[in-house]
Amino acid sequence: MRAKQMPSSILTRSKSPVILLFAVIILALSFFFFFLFSPSSTTTAAVTVPYRHPSVRPETSFVASLEHFLAHKAPKIPASSDDTVGPMIDHDVRRLDERKFVKEMEWLRGDPYYPMSMPVRVYVYEMPSKFTYDLLWLFRNTYRETSNITSNGSPVHRLIEQHSIDYWLWADLIAPESERLLKNVVRVVKQEEADLFYVPFFTTISFFLLEKQQCKALYREALKWVTDQPAWKRSEGRDHIFPIHHPWSFKSVRRYVKNAIWLLPDMDSTGNWYKPGQVSLEKDLILPYVPNVDLCDAKCLLESESKRTTLLFFRGRLKRNAGGKIRAKIGAELTGAKDVVIEEGTAGEGGKAAAQKGMRRSIFCLSPAGDTPSSARLFDAIVSGCIPVIISDELELPFEGILDYRKMAVFISSTDAVQPGWILRYLKSISSTQIREMRRNLAEYSRHFVYSNPAQPLGPEDLVWRMMAGKLVNIKLHTRRSQRVVKESRSVCTCDCRRSNSTHSNPIN
């Protein structure tokens, strides 16, 4: 018996939903695989994902960050390491130089942006713990001793915090890549792959917390350790980075590392702190002080807007040395003026709270020179949303090649500042529209002055390596020129010595 046949129209209608569903699945899978393996999606992921780290909240307190670092990152038992480097011969330096040449030729042929390409490749020396971890533990175990002050009354541990750029940079460089957010600098483990060499010696902690002779001895040991390295001998230190952020630190041996890149608070062209020829904008880099007050974020700025009733605020020591003598003159001129607060600073948490409160209630914050042309007060004002009034004729500012300070600060010459009534007349002439614009720029700029762990994109650690990238061409140029001169000098010496020996051994000839 023949099977009963169904009309063709009914058969078509019954299959159409299945075919449609199958087609939709195929299309969806096609789109999925296209976006998964397409070059654009891969590139986007590589650029954006590393800059997001929602599970890690950046720590901006030096003490809190250091506590966590020593508890979780520092070796429980310091690794045994020889305090000295074995004797280096010319062969070791030449071998490193040859390996560097091979690598640089690879980059030249394979990277269209070399030598200006990012990321910057940094080799971090693993120095004996007495130069690194031991000094961090020394600070950690003594920082509560607030009675420890310098001769001019400044709290020692507060000064160390303000100049702790050596810690923030090192902690980021040695962190596992999975925890790092900065992608414009990478740590390399082979010296021939390095653009720069970082020396992780805590010069400021050792200066303030060790006895004078003990500190000088440690400086000499660190100097010998570094200058005995083949990489140092190859470049005479030109591609080595030394954190010398406090103007008193490393002072007794600076002349031996004058070719190296110094990380400084300012240039101090007056000659009070650095000898002629030691520092220059060509080779060195200026880094901001670590702020002494908390960041006033967007919410804080909005809430403090109506409370900023003080026209000009200053809290700090009015009597300073060298270039800071102008402070006393300005203080005498402004004390007692309407809508102006000029206060002598005090140490401890009470002084910090008073400074933070005053800055958040003020429109402008006075930032005159200190013992050096720079002052930590400038960066306290920036993160407080208080427009800095900078009075320092010799000041070089951090990251000035990238950041335009005119957009968020007022600059007044020392000559104008001491004229009776000049400062207040000038500040009152600035319109409310200009003030609002400068404050908006302060809110945007503040991120560039807040050190943190993990280091944040566009933070000061990030800008350090962007600035360093611009120095690499000059560093390579000077390194190669010095090698050429030294090599040729040795060749001449060798020839002359042989000729001299030949003459002496054969006097008749």
Coordinates of C-alpha atoms in Angstrom, one line a residue:
M1 CA 0.0 0.0 0.0
R2 CA 1.4 3.3 -1.0
A3 CA 2.2 5.8 1.7
K4 CA -0.1 8.7 2.0
Q5 CA 1.5 11.8 0.5
M6 CA 1.4 15.2 2.1
P7 CA 1.0 18.4 0.2
S8 CA 4.3 20.0 -0.7
S9 CA 3.3 23.3 0.8
I10 CA 2.9 21.7 4.2
L11 CA 6.3 20.0 4.0
T12 CA 8.0 23.3 3.1
R13 CA 6.3 25.1 6.0
S14 CA 7.4 22.4 8.5
K15 CA 11.1 22.6 7.5
S16 CA 11.5 26.3 7.3
P17 CA 11.8 27.0 11.0
V18 CA 14.5 24.4 11.4
I19 CA 16.5 25.8 8.4
L20 CA 16.1 29.3 9.8
L21 CA 17.3 28.3 13.2
F22 CA 20.3 26.5 11.7
A23 CA 21.2 29.6 9.6
V24 CA 21.0 31.9 12.6
I25 CA 23.4 29.6 14.6
I26 CA 25.9 29.4 11.7
L27 CA 25.8 33.3 11.4
A28 CA 26.3 33.8 15.1
L29 CA 29.2 31.4 15.2
S30 CA 30.8 33.2 12.2
F31 CA 30.6 36.6 13.9
F32 CA 32.0 35.1 17.1
F33 CA 35.1 33.6 15.4
F34 CA 35.6 36.7 13.3
F35 CA 35.8 39.0 16.2
L36 CA 37.7 36.5 18.3
F37 CA 40.6 36.1 15.8
S38 CA 40.4 39.4 13.9
P39 CA 43.6 41.6 14.3
S40 CA 41.6 44.6 15.5
S41 CA 40.1 42.8 18.4
T42 CA 43.5 41.4 19.4
T43 CA 45.0 44.9 19.3
T44 CA 42.2 46.4 21.3
A45 CA 42.5 43.8 24.0
A46 CA 46.3 44.3 24.2
V47 CA 45.9 48.0 24.7
T48 CA 43.0 48.3 27.0
V49 CA 43.0 45.2 29.2
P50 CA 46.3 45.8 31.0
Y51 CA 45.2 49.3 32.0
R52 CA 42.3 47.9 34.0
H53 CA 42.8 46.3 37.3
P54 CA 39.6 46.6 39.2
S55 CA 40.6 44.0 41.8
V56 CA 43.6 46.0 43.1
R57 CA 43.0 49.3 44.8
P58 CA 46.1 51.5 44.5
E59 CA 47.8 52.4 47.8
T60 CA 49.1 56.0 47.9
S61 CA 50.4 56.0 51.5
F62 CA 54.1 55.4 51.6
V63 CA 53.9 53.8 55.1
A64 CA 50.9 51.6 54.3
S65 CA 52.4 50.5 51.0
L66 CA 55.8 49.8 52.6
E67 CA 54.1 47.7 55.3
H68 CA 52.4 45.5 52.7
F69 CA 55.5 45.3 50.6
L70 CA 57.7 44.1 53.4
A71 CA 55.1 41.7 54.6
H72 CA 54.3 40.1 51.3
K73 CA 57.1 40.9 48.8
A74 CA 60.3 41.1 50.7
P75 CA 62.3 37.9 51.1
K76 CA 61.8 36.3 54.5
I77 CA 65.5 35.5 54.7
P78 CA 67.7 37.9 52.8
A79 CA 69.5 36.2 50.0
S80 CA 73.2 35.8 50.6
S81 CA 75.1 38.0 48.2
D82 CA 78.7 39.0 47.9
D83 CA 79.2 42.6 48.9
T84 CA 81.8 43.0 46.2
V85 CA 82.0 42.3 42.5
G86 CA 84.8 40.1 41.2
P87 CA 87.6 41.8 39.3
M88 CA 86.5 42.8 35.9
I89 CA 88.8 42.7 32.9
D90 CA 88.4 44.4 29.6
H91 CA 87.2 41.2 28.0
D92 CA 84.0 41.2 30.1
V93 CA 83.2 44.7 29.0
R94 CA 83.9 44.0 25.4
R95 CA 81.8 40.8 25.5
L96 CA 78.8 42.8 26.9
D97 CA 79.3 45.5 24.3
E98 CA 79.3 42.9 21.5
R99 CA 76.0 41.4 22.8
K100 CA 74.5 44.8 23.0
F101 CA 75.5 45.5 19.4
V102 CA 73.8 42.3 18.2
K103 CA 70.6 43.2 20.1
E104 CA 70.5 46.8 18.9
M105 CA 70.9 45.7 15.3
E106 CA 68.0 43.3 15.7
W107 CA 65.8 46.1 17.0
L108 CA 67.0 48.5 14.2
R109 CA 66.0 46.0 11.5
G110 CA 62.8 44.7 13.2
D111 CA 61.3 47.8 15.0
P112 CA 60.3 50.7 12.7
Y113 CA 60.3 53.1 15.7
Y114 CA 63.6 52.1 17.2
P115 CA 65.3 53.9 19.1
M116 CA 62.3 55.9 20.2
S117 CA 60.0 52.9 20.6
M118 CA 58.3 51.9 23.8
P119 CA 58.5 50.2 26.1
V120 CA 61.8 51.2 27.7
R121 CA 63.8 48.2 28.7
V122 CA 65.3 48.4 32.2
Y123 CA 67.7 46.1 34.0
V124 CA 67.3 46.3 37.8
Y125 CA 70.5 45.5 39.7
E126 CA 70.0 42.9 42.5
M127 CA 72.2 44.6 45.1
P128 CA 73.1 43.2 48.5
S129 CA 70.2 43.7 51.0
K130 CA 72.1 46.2 53.1
F131 CA 71.5 48.7 50.2
T132 CA 67.8 47.8 49.8
Y133 CA 65.7 45.7 52.1
D134 CA 67.7 46.4 55.2
L135 CA 67.2 50.2 54.8
L136 CA 63.5 49.8 54.2
W137 CA 63.2 47.7 57.4
L138 CA 65.1 50.4 59.2
F139 CA 62.6 53.0 58.2
R140 CA 59.7 50.8 59.0
N141 CA 60.9 50.0 62.5
T142 CA 61.7 53.6 63.4
Y143 CA 59.1 55.8 61.6
R144 CA 56.9 56.2 64.7
E145 CA 59.8 58.1 66.4
T146 CA 58.4 61.6 65.6
S147 CA 60.9 63.2 67.9
N148 CA 63.6 62.4 65.4
I149 CA 64.1 65.8 63.7
T150 CA 66.8 67.6 61.6
S151 CA 68.7 70.6 62.8
N152 CA 66.1 73.0 61.3
G153 CA 63.2 71.2 63.0
S154 CA 61.9 69.1 60.1
P155 CA 60.7 65.6 61.0
V156 CA 63.2 63.1 59.5
H157 CA 60.7 60.4 58.6
R158 CA 58.4 62.9 57.0
L159 CA 61.3 64.1 54.8
I160 CA 62.1 60.5 53.8
E161 CA 58.4 60.0 52.8
Q162 CA 58.5 63.2 50.7
H163 CA 61.6 62.0 48.8
S164 CA 60.6 58.3 48.6
I165 CA 60.5 58.2 44.8
D166 CA 63.2 55.5 45.0
Y167 CA 60.8 53.1 46.7
W168 CA 57.8 53.8 44.3
L169 CA 59.8 53.2 41.2
W170 CA 61.6 50.1 42.5
A171 CA 58.5 48.5 43.8
D172 CA 56.8 48.8 40.4
L173 CA 59.8 47.6 38.5
I174 CA 60.3 44.4 40.5
A175 CA 56.6 43.5 40.7
P176 CA 55.4 40.5 38.7
E177 CA 54.2 41.5 35.3
S178 CA 50.8 40.1 36.1
E179 CA 50.4 42.8 38.8
R180 CA 51.9 45.7 36.8
L181 CA 49.7 48.3 35.0
L182 CA 52.4 50.3 33.2
K183 CA 53.3 49.0 29.8
N184 CA 55.7 51.7 28.7
V185 CA 58.5 50.1 30.8
V186 CA 59.5 46.5 31.2
R187 CA 62.1 44.8 33.3
V188 CA 64.6 42.7 31.4
V189 CA 66.8 39.9 32.9
K190 CA 69.7 40.1 30.4
Q191 CA 71.9 43.2 30.4
E192 CA 72.4 43.2 26.7
E193 CA 68.6 43.7 26.3
A194 CA 68.6 46.8 28.5
D195 CA 68.2 50.4 27.5
L196 CA 68.8 51.6 31.0
F197 CA 70.1 50.2 34.3
Y198 CA 68.3 51.0 37.6
V199 CA 70.4 51.2 40.8
P200 CA 68.0 50.5 43.8
F201 CA 70.0 52.1 46.6
F202 CA 68.0 54.1 49.1
T203 CA 70.2 57.1 49.4
T204 CA 67.8 59.2 51.5
I205 CA 67.0 56.6 54.1
S206 CA 70.7 55.9 54.7
F207 CA 71.5 59.6 54.9
F208 CA 68.9 60.4 57.6
L209 CA 68.8 57.2 59.7
L210 CA 72.5 56.0 59.8
E211 CA 75.3 57.6 61.7
K212 CA 77.4 60.0 59.6
Q213 CA 80.4 57.8 59.3
Q214 CA 78.3 54.7 58.8
C215 CA 76.4 56.4 56.0
K216 CA 79.6 57.5 54.2
A217 CA 81.0 54.0 54.4
L218 CA 77.8 52.6 52.9
Y219 CA 77.9 55.2 50.2
R220 CA 81.5 54.1 49.3
E221 CA 80.5 50.5 49.3
A222 CA 77.5 51.1 47.0
L223 CA 79.7 53.2 44.7
K224 CA 82.3 50.4 44.4
W225 CA 79.6 47.8 43.9
V226 CA 78.0 49.7 41.0
T227 CA 81.1 51.0 39.3
D228 CA 82.7 47.5 39.2
Q229 CA 79.8 46.3 37.0
P230 CA 80.7 45.6 33.4
A231 CA 77.7 47.6 32.2
W232 CA 78.9 50.6 34.2
K233 CA 82.4 50.3 32.7
R234 CA 81.0 50.0 29.2
S235 CA 79.1 53.3 29.4
E236 CA 80.9 55.0 32.2
G237 CA 77.5 55.1 33.9
R238 CA 75.7 57.1 31.3
D239 CA 72.8 54.6 31.0
H240 CA 72.5 54.1 34.8
I241 CA 69.8 55.7 36.9
F242 CA 70.6 56.9 40.5
P243 CA 67.7 58.0 42.7
I244 CA 69.3 61.0 44.5
H245 CA 66.1 62.9 45.3
H246 CA 67.0 64.6 48.5
P247 CA 69.6 67.3 47.9
W248 CA 71.8 66.1 50.8
S249 CA 71.9 62.4 49.9
F250 CA 74.9 60.7 48.3
K251 CA 76.7 64.0 48.5
S252 CA 80.1 62.6 49.5
V253 CA 80.5 60.4 46.4
R254 CA 78.5 62.3 43.8
R255 CA 81.5 63.4 41.8
Y256 CA 82.2 59.8 40.9
V257 CA 78.7 59.2 39.3
K258 CA 78.3 62.5 37.6
N259 CA 77.8 60.8 34.2
A260 CA 74.8 58.8 35.5
I261 CA 71.1 59.9 35.2
W262 CA 70.1 61.4 38.5
L263 CA 66.5 61.6 39.7
L264 CA 66.3 65.0 41.4
P265 CA 63.8 67.4 43.1
D266 CA 65.1 70.3 41.0
M267 CA 68.3 71.5 39.3
D268 CA 69.3 74.2 41.8
S269 CA 71.3 76.2 39.4
T270 CA 72.4 78.5 42.3
G271 CA 75.1 76.0 43.1
N272 CA 74.2 75.7 46.7
W273 CA 73.5 71.9 46.6
Y274 CA 75.1 70.6 43.4
K275 CA 78.6 71.3 42.1
P276 CA 79.0 72.8 38.6
G277 CA 78.8 70.1 35.9
Q278 CA 77.1 67.5 38.1
V279 CA 73.5 68.1 37.1
S280 CA 71.8 69.2 33.8
L281 CA 68.4 68.9 32.1
E282 CA 70.1 67.0 29.3
K283 CA 70.9 64.0 31.4
D284 CA 68.9 64.2 34.6
L285 CA 65.2 64.0 35.4
I286 CA 63.2 66.1 37.9
L287 CA 60.6 64.2 39.9
P288 CA 57.8 65.6 42.1
Y289 CA 58.0 65.3 45.8
V290 CA 55.6 62.8 47.3
P291 CA 52.6 64.9 48.6
N292 CA 52.2 65.2 52.3
V293 CA 48.4 65.6 52.2
D294 CA 45.6 63.4 50.9
L295 CA 44.3 63.7 47.4
C296 CA 41.2 65.9 47.1
D297 CA 39.3 63.9 44.4
A298 CA 36.4 65.0 42.2
K299 CA 33.8 64.6 45.0
C300 CA 36.1 66.5 47.5
L301 CA 36.6 69.3 44.9
L302 CA 32.9 69.7 44.4
E303 CA 32.2 69.7 48.1
S304 CA 35.0 72.2 48.9
E305 CA 34.0 74.6 46.1
S306 CA 31.8 76.8 48.3
K307 CA 34.2 76.5 51.3
R308 CA 37.1 78.1 49.5
T309 CA 36.8 81.5 51.2
T310 CA 40.5 82.2 51.8
L311 CA 42.2 84.1 49.0
L312 CA 45.7 83.0 49.7
F313 CA 47.1 80.4 52.1
F314 CA 50.5 79.4 53.4
R315 CA 51.5 77.2 56.2
G316 CA 55.2 76.2 56.7
R317 CA 58.5 77.4 58.0
L318 CA 59.0 81.1 57.1
K319 CA 62.8 81.1 57.8
R320 CA 64.8 79.1 55.3
N321 CA 68.3 79.1 54.0
A322 CA 69.8 80.1 50.6
G323 CA 67.1 80.8 48.0
G324 CA 64.3 80.4 50.6
K325 CA 65.1 83.6 52.3
I326 CA 62.4 85.3 50.3
R327 CA 59.9 83.5 52.4
A328 CA 60.5 85.8 55.4
K329 CA 60.0 88.9 53.2
I330 CA 56.8 87.7 51.7
G331 CA 55.5 86.5 55.0
A332 CA 56.1 89.9 56.6
E333 CA 54.4 91.6 53.6
L334 CA 51.3 89.4 53.7
T335 CA 50.7 88.8 57.4
G336 CA 47.5 90.4 58.6
A337 CA 46.1 91.1 55.1
K338 CA 42.4 90.4 54.6
D339 CA 41.5 86.9 53.3
V340 CA 45.1 85.8 53.7
V341 CA 46.3 83.1 56.1
I342 CA 50.1 82.9 56.8
E343 CA 51.0 80.4 59.5
E344 CA 54.2 79.0 60.9
G345 CA 54.1 75.2 60.3
T346 CA 54.2 72.5 62.9
A347 CA 55.4 68.9 62.8
G348 CA 53.4 65.7 63.2
E349 CA 49.9 64.7 62.3
G350 CA 48.4 67.9 63.7
G351 CA 50.5 70.0 61.3
K352 CA 49.5 67.8 58.4
A353 CA 45.8 68.0 59.2
A354 CA 46.0 71.8 59.6
A355 CA 47.8 72.2 56.2
Q356 CA 45.3 70.0 54.4
K357 CA 42.3 71.8 55.9
G358 CA 43.8 75.2 55.1
M359 CA 44.5 74.3 51.5
R360 CA 41.1 72.8 50.9
R361 CA 39.5 76.1 52.1
S362 CA 41.7 78.4 49.9
I363 CA 41.6 79.5 46.3
F364 CA 45.4 80.1 46.0
C365 CA 48.3 78.5 47.8
L366 CA 51.6 80.3 48.2
S367 CA 54.6 78.2 47.0
P368 CA 57.8 80.1 47.5
A369 CA 61.3 78.5 47.2
G370 CA 62.6 76.5 50.1
D371 CA 66.2 75.7 50.9
T372 CA 66.2 74.7 47.2
P373 CA 64.3 76.3 44.4
S374 CA 61.5 73.6 44.8
S375 CA 59.2 72.9 47.7
A376 CA 57.0 70.0 48.6
R377 CA 54.2 72.5 49.2
L378 CA 53.7 72.9 45.5
F379 CA 52.6 69.3 45.1
D380 CA 50.5 69.5 48.3
A381 CA 48.6 72.4 46.7
I382 CA 48.1 70.6 43.4
V383 CA 46.5 67.5 45.0
S384 CA 44.4 69.8 47.2
G385 CA 42.8 71.6 44.3
C386 CA 44.4 74.9 45.5
I387 CA 45.9 77.0 42.7
P388 CA 49.7 77.2 43.3
V389 CA 51.3 80.7 43.4
I390 CA 54.9 79.8 42.4
I391 CA 57.6 82.3 43.5
S392 CA 60.9 80.8 42.6
D393 CA 63.1 82.3 39.8
E394 CA 65.4 79.2 39.5
L395 CA 62.7 76.5 39.5
E396 CA 62.7 73.6 37.0
L397 CA 59.4 71.7 37.2
P398 CA 58.8 67.9 36.9
F399 CA 57.7 66.6 33.5
E400 CA 57.6 70.2 32.1
G401 CA 58.3 68.8 28.7
I402 CA 54.9 67.1 28.9
L403 CA 52.8 69.1 31.3
D404 CA 51.9 72.8 30.8
Y405 CA 51.9 74.3 34.3
R406 CA 50.6 77.7 33.0
K407 CA 47.2 76.0 32.8
M408 CA 46.9 75.4 36.5
A409 CA 49.4 77.6 38.4
V410 CA 50.3 81.3 38.8
F411 CA 54.0 82.4 38.3
I412 CA 55.3 85.5 40.0
S413 CA 58.9 86.7 39.9
S414 CA 60.7 87.3 43.2
T415 CA 61.2 91.0 42.3
D416 CA 57.4 91.5 41.9
A417 CA 56.6 89.4 45.0
V418 CA 58.4 91.6 47.5
Q419 CA 56.8 94.8 46.1
P420 CA 54.2 96.1 48.7
G421 CA 50.7 94.9 47.7
W422 CA 51.7 93.5 44.4
I423 CA 50.8 89.8 45.0
L424 CA 47.3 90.6 46.3
R425 CA 46.5 93.0 43.5
Y426 CA 47.6 90.5 40.9
L427 CA 45.6 87.6 42.4
K428 CA 42.4 89.7 42.8
S429 CA 42.7 90.7 39.1
I430 CA 42.3 87.0 38.1
S431 CA 38.7 86.5 37.0
S432 CA 36.4 83.9 38.5
T433 CA 36.2 82.3 35.0
Q434 CA 40.0 81.9 34.9
I435 CA 40.0 80.5 38.5
R436 CA 37.3 77.8 37.6
E437 CA 39.3 76.8 34.5
M438 CA 42.6 76.5 36.4
R439 CA 40.8 74.4 39.1
R440 CA 39.4 72.1 36.5
N441 CA 42.9 71.7 35.1
L442 CA 44.2 71.0 38.6
A443 CA 41.6 68.2 39.0
E444 CA 42.9 66.7 35.7
Y445 CA 46.6 67.2 36.5
S446 CA 46.6 65.9 40.1
R447 CA 46.9 62.3 38.9
H448 CA 50.4 63.1 37.6
F449 CA 51.7 63.7 41.1
V450 CA 50.2 60.9 43.1
Y451 CA 52.6 57.9 43.6
S452 CA 51.0 54.6 44.1
N453 CA 51.4 50.8 44.2
P454 CA 50.5 49.5 41.8
A455 CA 51.7 52.4 39.7
Q456 CA 48.9 53.9 37.7
P457 CA 48.9 55.0 34.0
L458 CA 49.6 58.7 33.8
G459 CA 50.9 58.7 37.3
P460 CA 54.4 60.1 38.1
E461 CA 56.0 56.7 37.6
D462 CA 54.5 56.4 34.1
L463 CA 55.7 59.9 33.2
V464 CA 59.2 59.1 34.4
W465 CA 59.6 56.5 31.7
R466 CA 58.0 58.6 29.0
M467 CA 60.6 61.3 29.7
M468 CA 63.4 58.7 29.8
A469 CA 62.4 57.4 26.4
G470 CA 63.2 60.9 25.0
K471 CA 66.7 60.7 26.5
L472 CA 67.7 57.4 25.1
V473 CA 69.1 58.6 21.8
N474 CA 71.4 61.1 23.6
I475 CA 72.5 58.4 26.1
K476 CA 73.4 56.0 23.3
L477 CA 75.2 58.7 21.4
H478 CA 77.4 59.8 24.4
T479 CA 78.0 56.1 25.4
R480 CA 79.4 55.3 21.9
R481 CA 81.5 58.4 21.7
S482 CA 83.1 57.7 25.1
Q483 CA 83.8 54.1 24.0
R484 CA 85.3 55.3 20.8
V485 CA 87.6 57.7 22.5
V486 CA 88.7 55.2 25.2
K487 CA 89.3 52.4 22.7
E488 CA 91.4 54.7 20.4
S489 CA 93.3 56.0 23.4
R490 CA 94.1 52.4 24.5
S491 CA 95.3 51.6 21.0
V492 CA 97.6 54.6 20.9
C493 CA 98.9 53.7 24.3
T494 CA 99.5 50.1 23.4
C495 CA 101.5 51.2 20.3
D496 CA 103.4 53.8 22.1
C497 CA 104.2 51.4 25.0
R498 CA 105.5 48.8 22.6
R499 CA 107.6 51.3 20.7
S500 CA 109.0 52.6 24.0
N501 CA 109.8 49.1 25.2
S502 CA 111.4 48.2 21.9
T503 CA 113.6 51.3 22.1
H504 CA 114.7 50.6 25.6
S505 CA 115.5 47.0 24.9
N506 CA 117.6 47.9 21.8
P507 CA 119.3 51.2 22.7
I508 CA 121.6 51.0 19.6
N509 CA 118.6 51.2 17.3

